[in-house]
Amino acid sequence: MSDLRIDRVETVLLDVPLRRAHRFARVSMDAQPVLLVFIRTGGGVTGVGEGVVPGGPWWGGESVETMQLIIERYVAPLLTGRSVDDIAAIQRDVTDVVAANLFAKAAVEVALHDAWARCLGVPVHSLLGGLARRSVPVTWALGTEAAPAVVEEALGKLDARLHRSFKLKMGAQDPDDDVARICAVAEKLAGVAGVRVDLNARWDRLTSLTRLPRLVDAGVELVEQPVPGAEYEALAEINRALPIPVMADESLRTPADALRLARHGAADVFSLKTTKSGGLRATRAIAEVAAAAGIPCHGGTAIESPIGTVASLHLACAAPTVTWGSELFGPLLMREELLTTPLRYADGELHLPDGPGLGVELDPDAVRAFTRS
Ligand code: MN
């Protein structure tokens, strides 16, 4: 086997333009900033990982700029000279120097797995224990326009067999206006497609308990994170009150969070994100807590480019409990693929590529074209 020792760690900051603006409750973005982390071995193998957050530091406090600084100044010096398969010890040593910063740690951890898998000539999912499936369904995030335009967008995607379920962001408007808009969309799509909503922690307990039942009546099939992440009791109360699943996202970053959510009965579905949890291994640990608690999982996104998306896909395909599909649509939202061979979206699903490591190759010209100057 080639020399596994880490020779160099490099970071590159990109701004990848989007096909259309993507809106969250208070933040909108026309381009997604992406940090690529390259880990090169003495044997000449390069692994890549992606640091990315949904549109800025509002979600979890980190941004691509904080990640670049943390990795270059504090993490990279700990990596040089270590072996790419020494991941458990590297993670312990990094945690001794850098608390939190799970998005930054995920970028490094994925790059280590990609480099190690490439050295072995195996796909990353082999390092995660093998495959439970080869593709996952992909839910599409609909826009924030008025109901008729949104319904038309959804029907177009259904006709083209691109997606079978849809997610709508809520929390930006007055709750009653928001509910009226979502109900108009859900009633039009009832019976032809699944409709899910994500509050991104914008409502409080009382608003949730009084408004969410109307969404249930309109046919919404799942409600994601209505209340702030730390409010486990409120989440549990809302979950008990609704006949449809409540999915935890902001409340779930670590395996300990997963255990606490399970104990409270606070969520019927877990949203897994390799990014928010510090990488593939911690996310798999969360999936295993979920499996022990009988809670199904969903493959969430931080609007990753194809690199972060395919890393999450390896995890989603290797974790048997990911039975609630995914929202791994990041590359479909971007105007540039960044890869020599694009990821394959077909029949409403994202398909795992073949090949060693993550199974994809970056196009150096595209990376150069979008590198932040
Ligand atoms: Mn979410």
Coordinates of C-alpha atoms and ligand atoms in Angstrom, one line a residue:
M1 CA 0.0 0.0 0.0
S2 CA 1.1 3.5 -0.7
D3 CA 2.4 5.9 2.0
L4 CA -0.6 6.9 4.1
R5 CA 1.1 9.8 5.9
I6 CA -0.4 13.2 5.5
D7 CA 1.9 15.5 3.6
R8 CA -0.3 18.6 3.1
V9 CA -3.6 20.0 4.0
E10 CA -5.1 22.7 1.8
T11 CA -8.3 24.7 1.8
V12 CA -10.0 26.5 -1.2
L13 CA -13.0 28.8 -0.8
L14 CA -15.6 28.8 -3.6
D15 CA -18.8 30.7 -4.3
V16 CA -21.0 28.5 -6.4
P17 CA -23.9 30.4 -8.2
L18 CA -27.4 29.0 -7.7
R19 CA -30.0 28.5 -10.4
R20 CA -32.5 30.5 -8.3
A21 CA -32.3 32.2 -5.0
H22 CA -32.8 29.9 -2.0
R23 CA -34.6 31.4 1.0
F24 CA -34.7 30.6 4.6
A25 CA -36.8 32.5 7.2
R26 CA -34.4 35.5 7.5
V27 CA -31.6 34.7 5.0
S28 CA -31.6 34.4 1.2
M29 CA -28.7 33.3 -1.0
D30 CA -27.9 33.6 -4.7
A31 CA -24.6 31.6 -4.4
Q32 CA -23.5 29.0 -1.9
P33 CA -20.1 29.5 -0.3
V34 CA -18.2 26.1 -0.1
L35 CA -14.9 25.3 1.6
L36 CA -13.0 22.4 0.0
V37 CA -10.4 20.7 2.2
F38 CA -7.8 18.7 0.4
I39 CA -5.6 16.1 2.3
R40 CA -2.6 14.9 0.3
T41 CA -0.6 11.8 1.4
G42 CA 3.0 11.0 0.9
G43 CA 1.9 8.3 -1.6
G44 CA 0.4 11.0 -3.8
V45 CA -3.3 10.3 -3.0
T46 CA -5.7 13.3 -2.4
G47 CA -8.9 13.1 -0.4
V48 CA -11.4 15.9 -0.4
G49 CA -14.1 17.0 2.0
E50 CA -16.5 19.9 2.0
G51 CA -17.2 22.5 4.7
V52 CA -20.6 24.1 4.1
V53 CA -23.5 25.6 6.0
P54 CA -27.0 26.6 4.8
G55 CA -26.3 30.1 3.6
G56 CA -24.3 31.5 6.5
P57 CA -23.8 31.3 10.3
W58 CA -27.5 31.7 11.2
W59 CA -28.1 27.9 11.4
G60 CA -25.3 26.8 13.8
G61 CA -22.9 29.7 14.3
E62 CA -20.2 28.5 11.8
S63 CA -19.5 29.9 8.3
V64 CA -17.1 28.9 5.6
E65 CA -14.7 31.7 6.8
T66 CA -14.7 30.4 10.4
M67 CA -14.1 26.9 9.1
Q68 CA -11.1 27.9 6.9
L69 CA -9.5 29.7 9.9
I70 CA -10.1 26.9 12.4
I71 CA -8.8 24.2 9.9
E72 CA -5.7 26.1 8.7
R73 CA -4.6 27.5 12.0
Y74 CA -5.6 24.8 14.5
V75 CA -6.4 21.5 12.8
A76 CA -4.0 21.2 9.9
P77 CA -0.9 21.3 12.2
L78 CA -2.3 18.3 14.0
L79 CA -2.7 16.3 10.8
T80 CA 0.7 16.6 9.1
G81 CA 2.7 13.4 9.4
R82 CA -0.2 11.4 10.8
S83 CA -1.6 8.4 8.9
V84 CA -5.0 9.0 7.1
D85 CA -6.4 5.8 8.7
D86 CA -5.6 7.1 12.3
I87 CA -9.0 8.8 12.3
A88 CA -10.2 8.0 15.9
A89 CA -6.9 9.3 17.4
I90 CA -6.9 12.4 15.1
Q91 CA -10.4 13.2 16.1
R92 CA -9.6 12.9 19.8
D93 CA -6.5 15.1 19.4
V94 CA -8.5 17.7 17.4
T95 CA -11.2 17.8 20.1
D96 CA -8.5 18.5 22.7
V97 CA -7.6 21.7 20.8
V98 CA -10.9 22.8 19.1
A99 CA -14.3 22.5 20.9
A100 CA -17.6 22.5 18.9
N101 CA -17.0 23.6 15.2
L102 CA -18.6 20.4 14.0
F103 CA -19.1 21.7 10.4
A104 CA -15.3 22.3 10.1
K105 CA -14.5 19.0 11.7
A106 CA -16.9 17.2 9.2
A107 CA -15.0 18.7 6.2
V108 CA -11.7 17.3 7.6
E109 CA -13.2 13.9 8.6
V110 CA -14.7 13.3 5.2
A111 CA -11.4 14.2 3.5
L112 CA -9.6 11.7 5.7
H113 CA -12.1 9.0 4.7
D114 CA -11.9 9.8 1.0
A115 CA -8.1 9.7 1.1
W116 CA -8.0 6.5 3.2
A117 CA -10.5 4.7 0.9
R118 CA -8.6 5.8 -2.2
C119 CA -5.4 4.4 -0.7
L120 CA -7.2 1.1 -0.2
G121 CA -8.9 1.3 -3.6
V122 CA -12.4 0.9 -2.0
P123 CA -15.4 3.2 -1.8
V124 CA -16.1 5.2 1.3
H125 CA -19.2 3.2 2.1
S126 CA -16.9 0.1 2.6
L127 CA -15.3 2.0 5.5
L128 CA -18.8 2.6 6.9
G129 CA -19.7 -1.1 6.9
G130 CA -21.1 -1.7 3.4
L131 CA -24.4 -0.9 1.7
A132 CA -28.0 -1.2 2.7
R133 CA -29.1 0.5 -0.6
R134 CA -27.6 2.0 -3.7
S135 CA -29.9 5.1 -4.0
V136 CA -32.1 7.3 -1.9
P137 CA -35.3 9.3 -2.9
V138 CA -34.7 13.0 -3.1
T139 CA -37.3 15.5 -1.8
W140 CA -37.3 18.8 -3.6
A141 CA -37.4 22.2 -1.8
L142 CA -40.1 24.3 -3.4
G143 CA -39.7 28.1 -3.7
T144 CA -41.3 30.8 -1.6
E145 CA -43.6 32.3 -4.2
A146 CA -47.4 32.4 -4.0
A147 CA -49.2 29.0 -3.9
P148 CA -50.1 28.8 -7.7
A149 CA -46.5 29.2 -8.8
V150 CA -45.3 26.7 -6.2
V151 CA -47.9 24.1 -7.2
E152 CA -46.9 24.6 -10.9
E153 CA -43.2 24.0 -10.0
A154 CA -44.2 20.8 -8.1
L155 CA -46.3 19.4 -10.9
G156 CA -43.5 20.1 -13.4
K157 CA -41.1 18.1 -11.2
L158 CA -43.6 15.2 -10.8
D159 CA -44.3 15.1 -14.6
A160 CA -40.6 14.9 -15.3
R161 CA -40.3 12.1 -12.7
L162 CA -37.6 14.1 -10.9
H163 CA -39.1 14.1 -7.4
R164 CA -42.0 12.4 -5.6
S165 CA -42.2 14.6 -2.4
F166 CA -41.7 18.3 -1.6
K167 CA -40.5 20.4 1.2
L168 CA -41.7 23.9 2.0
K169 CA -39.9 26.3 4.2
M170 CA -42.0 28.2 6.8
G171 CA -41.4 30.7 9.5
A172 CA -40.7 33.9 7.5
Q173 CA -44.2 35.3 7.5
D174 CA -47.0 35.9 10.0
P175 CA -48.0 32.3 11.2
D176 CA -51.6 32.6 9.9
D177 CA -50.5 33.8 6.4
D178 CA -47.8 31.1 6.4
V179 CA -50.4 28.4 7.2
A180 CA -52.8 29.6 4.6
R181 CA -50.1 29.5 1.9
I182 CA -48.9 26.0 2.8
C183 CA -52.5 24.7 3.1
A184 CA -53.3 26.0 -0.4
V185 CA -50.2 24.1 -1.8
A186 CA -50.8 20.9 0.2
E187 CA -54.4 20.6 -0.8
K188 CA -53.5 20.9 -4.5
L189 CA -50.8 18.2 -4.1
A190 CA -52.9 15.9 -1.9
G191 CA -52.8 12.3 -3.2
V192 CA -50.2 13.0 -5.9
A193 CA -47.1 13.9 -3.8
G194 CA -45.9 14.1 -0.3
V195 CA -45.6 17.6 1.3
R196 CA -43.4 18.3 4.2
V197 CA -42.7 21.6 6.0
D198 CA -39.6 22.9 7.8
L199 CA -40.1 25.7 10.4
N200 CA -36.3 26.0 11.1
A201 CA -37.0 26.5 14.8
R202 CA -38.9 29.7 14.2
W203 CA -42.1 29.1 16.2
D204 CA -42.8 28.8 19.9
R205 CA -44.7 26.0 21.6
L206 CA -48.1 27.7 21.6
T207 CA -48.0 28.8 18.0
S208 CA -47.0 25.3 17.0
L209 CA -49.8 23.6 19.1
T210 CA -52.5 26.0 17.7
R211 CA -51.4 26.2 14.0
L212 CA -49.8 22.9 13.1
P213 CA -53.1 20.8 13.3
R214 CA -54.4 22.9 10.3
L215 CA -51.4 21.7 8.2
V216 CA -52.3 18.1 9.2
D217 CA -55.9 18.6 8.0
A218 CA -54.5 19.9 4.6
G219 CA -52.5 16.7 4.1
V220 CA -49.0 17.7 5.2
E221 CA -47.1 14.5 6.0
L222 CA -44.3 15.7 8.2
V223 CA -43.3 18.8 10.3
E224 CA -39.6 19.5 10.7
Q225 CA -38.3 21.3 13.8
P226 CA -41.1 23.8 14.7
V227 CA -39.4 25.1 17.9
P228 CA -35.8 26.0 19.0
G229 CA -33.3 23.2 19.2
A230 CA -32.9 23.2 23.0
E231 CA -36.6 22.9 23.6
Y232 CA -36.9 19.1 23.9
E233 CA -40.0 19.2 26.2
A234 CA -41.9 21.4 23.8
L235 CA -40.9 19.3 20.8
A236 CA -42.1 16.2 22.7
E237 CA -45.4 17.8 23.5
I238 CA -45.9 18.8 19.9
N239 CA -44.9 15.4 18.7
R240 CA -47.5 13.8 21.0
A241 CA -50.2 16.2 19.9
L242 CA -49.8 15.6 16.1
P243 CA -50.9 12.4 14.3
I244 CA -48.0 13.0 11.8
P245 CA -44.3 12.7 12.4
V246 CA -42.2 15.6 13.9
M247 CA -38.7 15.5 12.5
A248 CA -35.7 16.8 14.6
D249 CA -33.0 18.8 12.8
E250 CA -31.7 21.8 14.9
S251 CA -32.2 19.7 18.0
L252 CA -29.9 16.9 16.8
R253 CA -26.2 17.4 16.4
T254 CA -24.6 14.7 18.5
P255 CA -25.2 11.0 19.5
A256 CA -26.0 12.3 23.0
D257 CA -28.7 14.6 21.4
A258 CA -30.2 11.5 19.7
L259 CA -30.4 9.7 23.0
R260 CA -32.1 12.6 24.7
L261 CA -34.6 13.0 21.8
A262 CA -35.4 9.3 22.0
R263 CA -35.8 9.4 25.7
H264 CA -38.2 12.3 25.5
G265 CA -40.1 10.9 22.6
A266 CA -39.5 14.3 21.0
A267 CA -39.2 13.2 17.4
D268 CA -40.6 10.4 15.2
V269 CA -37.9 11.0 12.5
F270 CA -34.3 12.1 12.8
S271 CA -32.7 14.4 10.1
L272 CA -29.1 13.2 9.7
K273 CA -26.5 15.6 8.3
T274 CA -22.8 14.6 8.1
T275 CA -22.0 18.4 8.2
K276 CA -23.8 19.5 11.4
S277 CA -22.6 16.4 13.3
G278 CA -18.8 16.5 12.6
G279 CA -18.6 13.8 9.9
L280 CA -19.5 10.3 8.8
R281 CA -18.7 8.4 12.0
A282 CA -20.7 10.6 14.4
T283 CA -23.6 10.6 11.9
R284 CA -23.5 6.8 11.8
A285 CA -23.4 6.7 15.6
I286 CA -26.6 8.8 15.6
A287 CA -28.2 6.4 13.1
E288 CA -27.3 3.6 15.4
V289 CA -29.0 5.3 18.4
A290 CA -32.0 5.8 16.2
A291 CA -32.0 2.2 15.2
A292 CA -31.9 1.1 18.8
A293 CA -34.8 3.4 19.6
G294 CA -36.8 2.4 16.6
I295 CA -36.7 5.9 15.0
P296 CA -36.3 6.1 11.2
C297 CA -33.9 8.7 9.7
H298 CA -33.8 11.1 6.8
G299 CA -30.8 12.3 4.8
G300 CA -30.7 16.0 5.4
T301 CA -28.7 18.7 3.6
A302 CA -26.8 21.9 4.4
I303 CA -27.1 22.7 0.6
E304 CA -23.8 20.9 -0.2
S305 CA -22.1 20.9 -3.5
P306 CA -21.6 17.5 -5.1
I307 CA -18.7 16.7 -2.8
G308 CA -20.6 17.0 0.5
T309 CA -23.7 15.6 -1.2
V310 CA -22.0 12.4 -2.2
A311 CA -20.4 12.0 1.2
S312 CA -23.9 12.2 2.8
L313 CA -25.1 9.8 0.1
H314 CA -22.4 7.2 1.1
L315 CA -23.7 7.5 4.7
A316 CA -27.4 7.3 3.8
C317 CA -26.7 4.2 1.7
A318 CA -24.7 2.5 4.5
A319 CA -27.2 3.2 7.3
P320 CA -30.1 0.8 7.2
T321 CA -32.3 3.1 9.3
V322 CA -32.4 5.9 6.6
T323 CA -35.9 4.9 5.4
W324 CA -37.4 8.4 5.1
G325 CA -35.5 9.4 2.0
S326 CA -33.4 12.5 1.7
E327 CA -33.2 16.1 0.6
L328 CA -29.8 15.7 -1.1
F329 CA -30.8 18.2 -3.8
G330 CA -27.9 20.7 -3.3
P331 CA -26.2 20.0 -6.7
L332 CA -29.6 20.5 -8.5
L333 CA -29.8 24.0 -7.1
M334 CA -26.3 24.9 -8.3
R335 CA -25.5 26.3 -11.7
E336 CA -22.2 24.4 -11.8
E337 CA -21.6 20.6 -11.2
L338 CA -17.9 21.0 -10.3
L339 CA -17.4 17.3 -11.3
T340 CA -15.9 15.6 -14.4
T341 CA -18.9 13.3 -14.3
P342 CA -22.1 14.7 -12.7
L343 CA -24.0 12.9 -10.0
R344 CA -26.9 10.8 -11.3
Y345 CA -30.4 11.9 -10.3
A346 CA -33.0 9.7 -11.9
D347 CA -36.6 8.5 -11.2
G348 CA -36.8 10.6 -8.1
E349 CA -33.6 9.2 -6.6
L350 CA -29.9 10.0 -6.2
H351 CA -27.7 7.1 -7.2
L352 CA -24.4 6.1 -5.7
P353 CA -21.4 6.5 -8.1
D354 CA -18.9 3.7 -8.5
G355 CA -15.2 4.1 -7.9
P356 CA -12.8 4.5 -5.0
G357 CA -13.2 7.0 -2.2
L358 CA -16.3 9.2 -2.7
G359 CA -16.5 8.0 -6.3
V360 CA -16.4 11.4 -7.9
E361 CA -13.6 13.6 -9.4
L362 CA -13.5 17.4 -9.2
D363 CA -13.1 19.4 -12.4
P364 CA -10.1 21.6 -11.7
D365 CA -11.2 24.3 -14.2
A366 CA -14.6 24.6 -12.5
V367 CA -13.0 24.8 -9.1
R368 CA -10.7 27.5 -10.4
A369 CA -13.5 29.4 -12.0
F370 CA -15.5 29.7 -8.7
T371 CA -12.6 30.2 -6.3
R372 CA -13.0 33.3 -4.2
S373 CA -10.4 35.9 -4.9
Ligands
MN1 MN -34.1 21.6 8.6

